[in-house]
Amino acid sequence: MLIDNEFIEAVRRDMLKFAQLQLRDAALAEDAVQDALTAALTSERSFAGRSAFKTWVFGILRNKIVDLIRQNSRTTNISSLSDDEQAMDESFDALFNNSDHWQSNNRPQNWGNPEESLREQRFWEVFEICLNHLPENTARVFMMREFLEFETAEVCSELAISVSNCNVILHRARNGLRRCLEGSWFAPGERRC
Amino acid sequence: MLSCKESTHLLSEALDRPLGTGERIKLEMHLLICNGCRNYRYQMDFLRAACKNFTSRNEAGDDESGKKPTE
């Protein structure tokens, strides 16, 4: 079949990137990817093509990631606020004036046609850097919601946090990403080099 | 009257649950007069779209991606 070593290597790289973003642990990510690939390659199933294979092996990987997050959530307290998260909240609050309206120089800007960026490789590099900058627990909740596509209620119950806490964390993550992208990609006011 | 800060929370939650009628009305009223929050809303929508695009880029077995040593 058309699954050769070169193809497997490419899939493996994409899987590793995906796993590492979410697990933030190189060894864990490596193991999860290896397990998923082994399961896929030793299965008796046949695939209609490379796409079908990749989709399937990513499905296995997602389940592995979810299992690891579950195990991990028993030993970490997701709802406790790290210094980084505290700092993010403070810098968010600083965007507003006393009556909780935007300070004029902090008002969210018009990004034009941001969808065009989705075709640019450089954009994705910036996007990944911004994701990696999110504090660990904030990132975990966000990625469960957006990449593993859990419903918010499921994220909360998997991680044993309340819905309102979940909402707060997702809001923090989105705002962090929004500002990171605005500062580094969409409207880098001071960047001139 | 909704503050901008409150409206950012609703705009984020709108990605996770259907807002109630009261919430929607307050939000729409606020967005009518607030350019910053309108931009915020587009930015939230864009983030959702970018995340979807990120996963599908990764997972799509774009049969082209196998054949590029680009240099």
PDB file of C-alpha atoms in Angstrom:
ATOM      1  CA  MET A   1       0.000   0.000   0.000  1.00  0.00           C
ATOM      2  CA  LEU A   2       0.987   3.641  -0.258  1.00  0.00           C
ATOM      3  CA  ILE A   3       2.097   3.952   3.325  1.00  0.00           C
ATOM      4  CA  ASP A   4       5.859   4.160   3.187  1.00  0.00           C
ATOM      5  CA  ASN A   5       8.426   5.241   5.723  1.00  0.00           C
ATOM      6  CA  GLU A   6       8.590   8.766   4.471  1.00  0.00           C
ATOM      7  CA  PHE A   7       4.856   9.177   4.881  1.00  0.00           C
ATOM      8  CA  ILE A   8       4.910   7.657   8.363  1.00  0.00           C
ATOM      9  CA  GLU A   9       7.678  10.048   9.361  1.00  0.00           C
ATOM     10  CA  ALA A  10       5.625  13.031   8.191  1.00  0.00           C
ATOM     11  CA  VAL A  11       2.562  11.817  10.069  1.00  0.00           C
ATOM     12  CA  ARG A  12       4.673  11.173  13.118  1.00  0.00           C
ATOM     13  CA  ARG A  13       5.977  14.742  13.096  1.00  0.00           C
ATOM     14  CA  ASP A  14       2.464  16.171  12.915  1.00  0.00           C
ATOM     15  CA  MET A  15       1.301  13.860  15.688  1.00  0.00           C
ATOM     16  CA  LEU A  16       4.202  14.792  17.918  1.00  0.00           C
ATOM     17  CA  LYS A  17       3.528  18.480  17.484  1.00  0.00           C
ATOM     18  CA  PHE A  18      -0.127  17.973  18.322  1.00  0.00           C
ATOM     19  CA  ALA A  19       0.587  15.793  21.365  1.00  0.00           C
ATOM     20  CA  GLN A  20       3.333  18.007  22.687  1.00  0.00           C
ATOM     21  CA  LEU A  21       1.247  21.157  22.521  1.00  0.00           C
ATOM     22  CA  GLN A  22      -1.347  19.524  24.703  1.00  0.00           C
ATOM     23  CA  LEU A  23       0.705  17.406  27.036  1.00  0.00           C
ATOM     24  CA  ARG A  24       3.684  19.738  27.396  1.00  0.00           C
ATOM     25  CA  ASP A  25       5.873  16.817  28.174  1.00  0.00           C
ATOM     26  CA  ALA A  26       8.190  15.527  25.467  1.00  0.00           C
ATOM     27  CA  ALA A  27       8.495  11.994  26.843  1.00  0.00           C
ATOM     28  CA  LEU A  28       4.765  11.571  27.404  1.00  0.00           C
ATOM     29  CA  ALA A  29       4.016  12.929  23.954  1.00  0.00           C
ATOM     30  CA  GLU A  30       6.579  10.615  22.379  1.00  0.00           C
ATOM     31  CA  ASP A  31       5.029   7.588  24.110  1.00  0.00           C
ATOM     32  CA  ALA A  32       1.492   8.545  23.150  1.00  0.00           C
ATOM     33  CA  VAL A  33       2.488   8.973  19.510  1.00  0.00           C
ATOM     34  CA  GLN A  34       4.419   5.712  19.469  1.00  0.00           C
ATOM     35  CA  ASP A  35       1.503   3.804  20.990  1.00  0.00           C
ATOM     36  CA  ALA A  36      -0.965   5.279  18.543  1.00  0.00           C
ATOM     37  CA  LEU A  37       1.241   4.555  15.536  1.00  0.00           C
ATOM     38  CA  THR A  38       1.931   1.011  16.654  1.00  0.00           C
ATOM     39  CA  ALA A  39      -1.761   0.386  17.172  1.00  0.00           C
ATOM     40  CA  ALA A  40      -2.534   1.721  13.726  1.00  0.00           C
ATOM     41  CA  LEU A  41       0.263  -0.071  11.902  1.00  0.00           C
ATOM     42  CA  THR A  42      -0.368  -3.447  13.470  1.00  0.00           C
ATOM     43  CA  SER A  43      -4.105  -3.355  12.976  1.00  0.00           C
ATOM     44  CA  GLU A  44      -5.676  -5.592  10.391  1.00  0.00           C
ATOM     45  CA  ARG A  45      -7.691  -2.736   9.029  1.00  0.00           C
ATOM     46  CA  SER A  46      -7.115  -1.570   5.531  1.00  0.00           C
ATOM     47  CA  PHE A  47      -7.353   2.058   4.579  1.00  0.00           C
ATOM     48  CA  ALA A  48      -8.721   3.680   1.494  1.00  0.00           C
ATOM     49  CA  GLY A  49      -5.679   5.915   1.319  1.00  0.00           C
ATOM     50  CA  ARG A  50      -3.235   8.037   3.208  1.00  0.00           C
ATOM     51  CA  SER A  51      -5.891  10.489   4.361  1.00  0.00           C
ATOM     52  CA  ALA A  52      -7.998   7.745   5.849  1.00  0.00           C
ATOM     53  CA  PHE A  53      -4.965   6.336   7.627  1.00  0.00           C
ATOM     54  CA  LYS A  54      -3.935   9.684   9.041  1.00  0.00           C
ATOM     55  CA  THR A  55      -7.410  10.511  10.235  1.00  0.00           C
ATOM     56  CA  TRP A  56      -7.631   7.156  11.939  1.00  0.00           C
ATOM     57  CA  VAL A  57      -4.269   7.301  13.662  1.00  0.00           C
ATOM     58  CA  PHE A  58      -5.028  10.819  14.880  1.00  0.00           C
ATOM     59  CA  GLY A  59      -8.258   9.478  16.343  1.00  0.00           C
ATOM     60  CA  ILE A  60      -6.262   6.982  18.363  1.00  0.00           C
ATOM     61  CA  LEU A  61      -3.856   9.704  19.430  1.00  0.00           C
ATOM     62  CA  ARG A  62      -6.688  11.937  20.617  1.00  0.00           C
ATOM     63  CA  ASN A  63      -7.976   9.145  22.831  1.00  0.00           C
ATOM     64  CA  LYS A  64      -4.522   8.594  24.268  1.00  0.00           C
ATOM     65  CA  ILE A  65      -4.141  12.280  25.012  1.00  0.00           C
ATOM     66  CA  VAL A  66      -7.513  12.344  26.722  1.00  0.00           C
ATOM     67  CA  ASP A  67      -6.548   9.330  28.867  1.00  0.00           C
ATOM     68  CA  LEU A  68      -3.311  10.988  29.907  1.00  0.00           C
ATOM     69  CA  ILE A  69      -5.065  14.233  30.751  1.00  0.00           C
ATOM     70  CA  ARG A  70      -7.567  12.279  32.842  1.00  0.00           C
ATOM     71  CA  GLN A  71      -4.841  10.510  34.766  1.00  0.00           C
ATOM     72  CA  ASN A  72      -2.993  13.738  35.245  1.00  0.00           C
ATOM     73  CA  SER A  73      -6.060  15.624  36.451  1.00  0.00           C
ATOM     74  CA  ARG A  74      -6.312  13.334  39.465  1.00  0.00           C
ATOM     75  CA  THR A  75      -3.016  14.598  40.770  1.00  0.00           C
ATOM     76  CA  THR A  76      -3.052  18.266  39.760  1.00  0.00           C
ATOM     77  CA  ASN A  77      -5.395  20.948  40.874  1.00  0.00           C
ATOM     78  CA  ILE A  78      -6.459  22.692  37.689  1.00  0.00           C
ATOM     79  CA  SER A  79      -8.391  25.401  39.460  1.00  0.00           C
ATOM     80  CA  SER A  80      -5.536  26.718  41.563  1.00  0.00           C
ATOM     81  CA  LEU A  81      -4.203  29.910  40.070  1.00  0.00           C
ATOM     82  CA  SER A  82      -0.535  29.968  39.050  1.00  0.00           C
ATOM     83  CA  ASP A  83       1.529  33.152  39.094  1.00  0.00           C
ATOM     84  CA  ASP A  84       1.385  33.273  35.314  1.00  0.00           C
ATOM     85  CA  GLU A  85      -2.372  33.064  35.347  1.00  0.00           C
ATOM     86  CA  GLN A  86      -2.607  35.717  38.007  1.00  0.00           C
ATOM     87  CA  ALA A  87      -0.413  37.941  35.861  1.00  0.00           C
ATOM     88  CA  MET A  88      -2.620  37.354  32.830  1.00  0.00           C
ATOM     89  CA  ASP A  89      -5.689  38.367  34.816  1.00  0.00           C
ATOM     90  CA  GLU A  90      -3.988  41.504  36.044  1.00  0.00           C
ATOM     91  CA  SER A  91      -2.912  42.515  32.583  1.00  0.00           C
ATOM     92  CA  PHE A  92      -6.445  41.862  31.350  1.00  0.00           C
ATOM     93  CA  ASP A  93      -7.898  44.095  34.074  1.00  0.00           C
ATOM     94  CA  ALA A  94      -5.439  46.805  33.119  1.00  0.00           C
ATOM     95  CA  LEU A  95      -7.055  47.064  29.683  1.00  0.00           C
ATOM     96  CA  PHE A  96     -10.102  48.693  31.261  1.00  0.00           C
ATOM     97  CA  ASN A  97     -10.841  51.964  32.992  1.00  0.00           C
ATOM     98  CA  ASN A  98     -12.660  52.393  36.284  1.00  0.00           C
ATOM     99  CA  SER A  99     -16.044  51.788  34.755  1.00  0.00           C
ATOM    100  CA  ASP A 100     -14.814  48.608  33.039  1.00  0.00           C
ATOM    101  CA  HIS A 101     -14.789  50.045  29.556  1.00  0.00           C
ATOM    102  CA  TRP A 102     -11.768  49.763  27.252  1.00  0.00           C
ATOM    103  CA  GLN A 103      -9.008  52.258  27.777  1.00  0.00           C
ATOM    104  CA  SER A 104      -8.807  53.996  24.427  1.00  0.00           C
ATOM    105  CA  ASN A 105      -5.338  52.689  23.555  1.00  0.00           C
ATOM    106  CA  ASN A 106      -6.242  49.139  24.544  1.00  0.00           C
ATOM    107  CA  ARG A 107      -9.387  48.807  22.516  1.00  0.00           C
ATOM    108  CA  PRO A 108      -9.385  45.603  20.445  1.00  0.00           C
ATOM    109  CA  GLN A 109      -8.395  46.455  16.923  1.00  0.00           C
ATOM    110  CA  ASN A 110      -9.860  45.594  13.587  1.00  0.00           C
ATOM    111  CA  TRP A 111      -7.880  42.664  12.177  1.00  0.00           C
ATOM    112  CA  GLY A 112      -9.083  43.206   8.654  1.00  0.00           C
ATOM    113  CA  ASN A 113      -9.502  39.876   6.896  1.00  0.00           C
ATOM    114  CA  PRO A 114      -7.757  37.581   9.353  1.00  0.00           C
ATOM    115  CA  GLU A 115      -8.876  34.474   7.431  1.00  0.00           C
ATOM    116  CA  GLU A 116      -6.256  35.305   4.844  1.00  0.00           C
ATOM    117  CA  SER A 117      -3.607  34.631   7.453  1.00  0.00           C
ATOM    118  CA  LEU A 118      -4.741  31.033   7.712  1.00  0.00           C
ATOM    119  CA  ARG A 119      -2.986  30.370   4.430  1.00  0.00           C
ATOM    120  CA  GLU A 120       0.341  31.702   5.627  1.00  0.00           C
ATOM    121  CA  GLN A 121       2.890  29.369   7.123  1.00  0.00           C
ATOM    122  CA  ARG A 122       4.347  32.214   9.218  1.00  0.00           C
ATOM    123  CA  PHE A 123       0.968  32.785  10.835  1.00  0.00           C
ATOM    124  CA  TRP A 124       0.888  29.207  12.078  1.00  0.00           C
ATOM    125  CA  GLU A 125       4.318  29.588  13.564  1.00  0.00           C
ATOM    126  CA  VAL A 126       3.141  32.634  15.495  1.00  0.00           C
ATOM    127  CA  PHE A 127      -0.047  30.827  16.483  1.00  0.00           C
ATOM    128  CA  GLU A 128       1.912  27.931  17.958  1.00  0.00           C
ATOM    129  CA  ILE A 129       4.229  30.214  19.846  1.00  0.00           C
ATOM    130  CA  CYS A 130       1.196  31.991  21.309  1.00  0.00           C
ATOM    131  CA  LEU A 131      -0.353  28.659  22.323  1.00  0.00           C
ATOM    132  CA  ASN A 132       2.880  27.597  23.960  1.00  0.00           C
ATOM    133  CA  HIS A 133       2.943  30.826  25.912  1.00  0.00           C
ATOM    134  CA  LEU A 134      -0.321  30.052  27.665  1.00  0.00           C
ATOM    135  CA  PRO A 135       0.167  28.766  31.210  1.00  0.00           C
ATOM    136  CA  GLU A 136      -0.147  25.001  31.400  1.00  0.00           C
ATOM    137  CA  ASN A 137      -3.569  24.578  32.987  1.00  0.00           C
ATOM    138  CA  THR A 138      -5.081  27.390  30.988  1.00  0.00           C
ATOM    139  CA  ALA A 139      -3.760  25.798  27.822  1.00  0.00           C
ATOM    140  CA  ARG A 140      -5.032  22.376  28.809  1.00  0.00           C
ATOM    141  CA  VAL A 141      -8.614  23.524  29.293  1.00  0.00           C
ATOM    142  CA  PHE A 142      -8.521  25.574  26.123  1.00  0.00           C
ATOM    143  CA  MET A 143      -7.120  22.780  23.982  1.00  0.00           C
ATOM    144  CA  MET A 144      -9.551  20.220  25.354  1.00  0.00           C
ATOM    145  CA  ARG A 145     -12.315  22.519  24.278  1.00  0.00           C
ATOM    146  CA  GLU A 146     -10.935  23.638  20.932  1.00  0.00           C
ATOM    147  CA  PHE A 147      -8.696  20.832  19.698  1.00  0.00           C
ATOM    148  CA  LEU A 148     -10.199  17.766  21.307  1.00  0.00           C
ATOM    149  CA  GLU A 149     -13.629  19.336  20.868  1.00  0.00           C
ATOM    150  CA  PHE A 150     -15.094  18.470  24.209  1.00  0.00           C
ATOM    151  CA  GLU A 151     -18.267  20.237  25.236  1.00  0.00           C
ATOM    152  CA  THR A 152     -17.566  22.676  28.054  1.00  0.00           C
ATOM    153  CA  ALA A 153     -19.538  20.544  30.497  1.00  0.00           C
ATOM    154  CA  GLU A 154     -17.355  17.547  29.658  1.00  0.00           C
ATOM    155  CA  VAL A 155     -14.165  19.526  30.120  1.00  0.00           C
ATOM    156  CA  CYS A 156     -15.367  20.598  33.562  1.00  0.00           C
ATOM    157  CA  SER A 157     -16.318  17.137  34.658  1.00  0.00           C
ATOM    158  CA  GLU A 158     -13.153  15.509  33.288  1.00  0.00           C
ATOM    159  CA  LEU A 159     -11.001  18.007  35.123  1.00  0.00           C
ATOM    160  CA  ALA A 160     -13.254  18.276  38.161  1.00  0.00           C
ATOM    161  CA  ILE A 161     -13.762  22.032  37.976  1.00  0.00           C
ATOM    162  CA  SER A 162     -16.950  24.045  38.106  1.00  0.00           C
ATOM    163  CA  VAL A 163     -18.607  25.394  34.980  1.00  0.00           C
ATOM    164  CA  SER A 164     -18.023  28.967  36.018  1.00  0.00           C
ATOM    165  CA  ASN A 165     -14.369  28.234  36.613  1.00  0.00           C
ATOM    166  CA  CYS A 166     -14.183  26.597  33.215  1.00  0.00           C
ATOM    167  CA  ASN A 167     -15.664  29.720  31.653  1.00  0.00           C
ATOM    168  CA  VAL A 168     -13.162  31.903  33.439  1.00  0.00           C
ATOM    169  CA  ILE A 169     -10.270  29.759  32.246  1.00  0.00           C
ATOM    170  CA  LEU A 170     -11.487  29.679  28.630  1.00  0.00           C
ATOM    171  CA  HIS A 171     -11.958  33.425  28.664  1.00  0.00           C
ATOM    172  CA  ARG A 172      -8.439  33.861  30.034  1.00  0.00           C
ATOM    173  CA  ALA A 173      -7.003  31.606  27.343  1.00  0.00           C
ATOM    174  CA  ARG A 174      -8.849  33.306  24.511  1.00  0.00           C
ATOM    175  CA  ASN A 175      -7.903  36.707  25.726  1.00  0.00           C
ATOM    176  CA  GLY A 176      -4.267  35.687  26.072  1.00  0.00           C
ATOM    177  CA  LEU A 177      -4.220  34.315  22.546  1.00  0.00           C
ATOM    178  CA  ARG A 178      -6.039  37.313  21.196  1.00  0.00           C
ATOM    179  CA  ARG A 179      -3.497  39.695  22.643  1.00  0.00           C
ATOM    180  CA  CYS A 180      -0.560  37.572  21.617  1.00  0.00           C
ATOM    181  CA  LEU A 181      -1.812  37.439  18.021  1.00  0.00           C
ATOM    182  CA  GLU A 182      -2.679  41.104  17.993  1.00  0.00           C
ATOM    183  CA  GLY A 183       0.728  42.064  19.317  1.00  0.00           C
ATOM    184  CA  SER A 184       2.766  39.713  17.160  1.00  0.00           C
ATOM    185  CA  TRP A 185       0.822  39.365  13.982  1.00  0.00           C
ATOM    186  CA  PHE A 186      -2.169  41.586  13.330  1.00  0.00           C
ATOM    187  CA  ALA A 187      -1.112  44.954  14.642  1.00  0.00           C
ATOM    188  CA  PRO A 188       2.440  44.851  15.808  1.00  0.00           C
ATOM    189  CA  GLY A 189       2.649  48.560  16.538  1.00  0.00           C
ATOM    190  CA  GLU A 190       6.248  48.742  17.576  1.00  0.00           C
ATOM    191  CA  ARG A 191       7.660  45.990  15.461  1.00  0.00           C
ATOM    192  CA  ARG A 192       9.894  47.431  12.831  1.00  0.00           C
ATOM    193  CA  CYS A 193      12.753  45.296  11.798  1.00  0.00           C
TER     194      CYS A 193
ATOM    195  CA  MET B   1     -25.937  48.569  30.728  1.00  0.00           C
ATOM    196  CA  LEU B   2     -23.264  45.995  30.081  1.00  0.00           C
ATOM    197  CA  SER B   3     -19.656  47.032  30.583  1.00  0.00           C
ATOM    198  CA  CYS B   4     -17.006  46.100  28.040  1.00  0.00           C
ATOM    199  CA  LYS B   5     -15.434  43.734  30.505  1.00  0.00           C
ATOM    200  CA  GLU B   6     -18.710  41.912  31.072  1.00  0.00           C
ATOM    201  CA  SER B   7     -19.325  41.774  27.392  1.00  0.00           C
ATOM    202  CA  THR B   8     -15.963  40.060  26.764  1.00  0.00           C
ATOM    203  CA  HIS B   9     -17.063  37.309  29.147  1.00  0.00           C
ATOM    204  CA  LEU B  10     -20.346  36.834  27.318  1.00  0.00           C
ATOM    205  CA  LEU B  11     -18.589  36.877  23.954  1.00  0.00           C
ATOM    206  CA  SER B  12     -16.304  34.096  25.121  1.00  0.00           C
ATOM    207  CA  GLU B  13     -19.147  32.089  26.651  1.00  0.00           C
ATOM    208  CA  ALA B  14     -21.130  32.438  23.461  1.00  0.00           C
ATOM    209  CA  LEU B  15     -18.578  30.043  21.942  1.00  0.00           C
ATOM    210  CA  ASP B  16     -19.421  27.456  24.570  1.00  0.00           C
ATOM    211  CA  ARG B  17     -23.134  27.691  25.217  1.00  0.00           C
ATOM    212  CA  PRO B  18     -26.203  29.354  23.722  1.00  0.00           C
ATOM    213  CA  LEU B  19     -26.716  32.670  25.488  1.00  0.00           C
ATOM    214  CA  GLY B  20     -30.070  33.372  27.094  1.00  0.00           C
ATOM    215  CA  THR B  21     -32.447  35.872  25.514  1.00  0.00           C
ATOM    216  CA  GLY B  22     -31.728  38.506  28.138  1.00  0.00           C
ATOM    217  CA  GLU B  23     -28.000  38.086  27.718  1.00  0.00           C
ATOM    218  CA  ARG B  24     -28.270  38.305  23.957  1.00  0.00           C
ATOM    219  CA  ILE B  25     -30.280  41.495  24.060  1.00  0.00           C
ATOM    220  CA  LYS B  26     -27.901  43.186  26.481  1.00  0.00           C
ATOM    221  CA  LEU B  27     -24.961  42.105  24.393  1.00  0.00           C
ATOM    222  CA  GLU B  28     -26.443  43.250  21.085  1.00  0.00           C
ATOM    223  CA  MET B  29     -27.266  46.637  22.597  1.00  0.00           C
ATOM    224  CA  HIS B  30     -23.739  46.988  23.826  1.00  0.00           C
ATOM    225  CA  LEU B  31     -22.216  45.931  20.508  1.00  0.00           C
ATOM    226  CA  LEU B  32     -24.272  48.548  18.691  1.00  0.00           C
ATOM    227  CA  ILE B  33     -22.402  51.288  20.428  1.00  0.00           C
ATOM    228  CA  CYS B  34     -19.044  49.677  21.099  1.00  0.00           C
ATOM    229  CA  ASN B  35     -16.518  49.294  18.341  1.00  0.00           C
ATOM    230  CA  GLY B  36     -13.898  47.642  20.578  1.00  0.00           C
ATOM    231  CA  CYS B  37     -16.274  44.879  21.596  1.00  0.00           C
ATOM    232  CA  ARG B  38     -17.394  44.362  18.023  1.00  0.00           C
ATOM    233  CA  ASN B  39     -13.764  43.790  17.108  1.00  0.00           C
ATOM    234  CA  TYR B  40     -13.470  41.496  20.112  1.00  0.00           C
ATOM    235  CA  ARG B  41     -16.368  39.434  18.848  1.00  0.00           C
ATOM    236  CA  TYR B  42     -14.767  39.005  15.406  1.00  0.00           C
ATOM    237  CA  GLN B  43     -11.532  38.081  17.094  1.00  0.00           C
ATOM    238  CA  MET B  44     -13.257  35.389  19.166  1.00  0.00           C
ATOM    239  CA  ASP B  45     -14.891  33.971  16.042  1.00  0.00           C
ATOM    240  CA  PHE B  46     -11.557  34.040  14.304  1.00  0.00           C
ATOM    241  CA  LEU B  47      -9.885  32.140  17.156  1.00  0.00           C
ATOM    242  CA  ARG B  48     -12.476  29.406  16.883  1.00  0.00           C
ATOM    243  CA  ALA B  49     -11.954  29.229  13.117  1.00  0.00           C
ATOM    244  CA  ALA B  50      -8.175  29.194  13.514  1.00  0.00           C
ATOM    245  CA  CYS B  51      -8.318  26.308  15.999  1.00  0.00           C
ATOM    246  CA  LYS B  52     -10.507  24.264  13.674  1.00  0.00           C
ATOM    247  CA  ASN B  53      -8.183  25.036  10.828  1.00  0.00           C
ATOM    248  CA  PHE B  54      -5.160  24.113  12.925  1.00  0.00           C
ATOM    249  CA  THR B  55      -6.490  20.648  13.708  1.00  0.00           C
ATOM    250  CA  SER B  56      -7.667  19.949  10.212  1.00  0.00           C
ATOM    251  CA  ARG B  57      -4.345  21.110   8.750  1.00  0.00           C
ATOM    252  CA  ASN B  58      -2.599  18.729  11.079  1.00  0.00           C
ATOM    253  CA  GLU B  59      -4.866  15.803  10.609  1.00  0.00           C
ATOM    254  CA  ALA B  60      -5.857  16.093   7.026  1.00  0.00           C
ATOM    255  CA  GLY B  61      -3.894  13.480   5.199  1.00  0.00           C
ATOM    256  CA  ASP B  62      -3.283  16.112   2.575  1.00  0.00           C
ATOM    257  CA  ASP B  63      -1.675  13.722   0.202  1.00  0.00           C
ATOM    258  CA  GLU B  64       0.557  16.516  -0.976  1.00  0.00           C
ATOM    259  CA  SER B  65       2.254  16.997   2.350  1.00  0.00           C
ATOM    260  CA  GLY B  66       4.130  13.753   1.850  1.00  0.00           C
ATOM    261  CA  LYS B  67       6.011  15.041  -1.122  1.00  0.00           C
ATOM    262  CA  LYS B  68       7.751  18.115  -0.003  1.00  0.00           C
ATOM    263  CA  PRO B  69      11.278  18.440   0.756  1.00  0.00           C
ATOM    264  CA  THR B  70      11.140  22.173   0.117  1.00  0.00           C
ATOM    265  CA  GLU B  71      14.443  23.767  -0.402  1.00  0.00           C
TER     266      GLU B  71
END
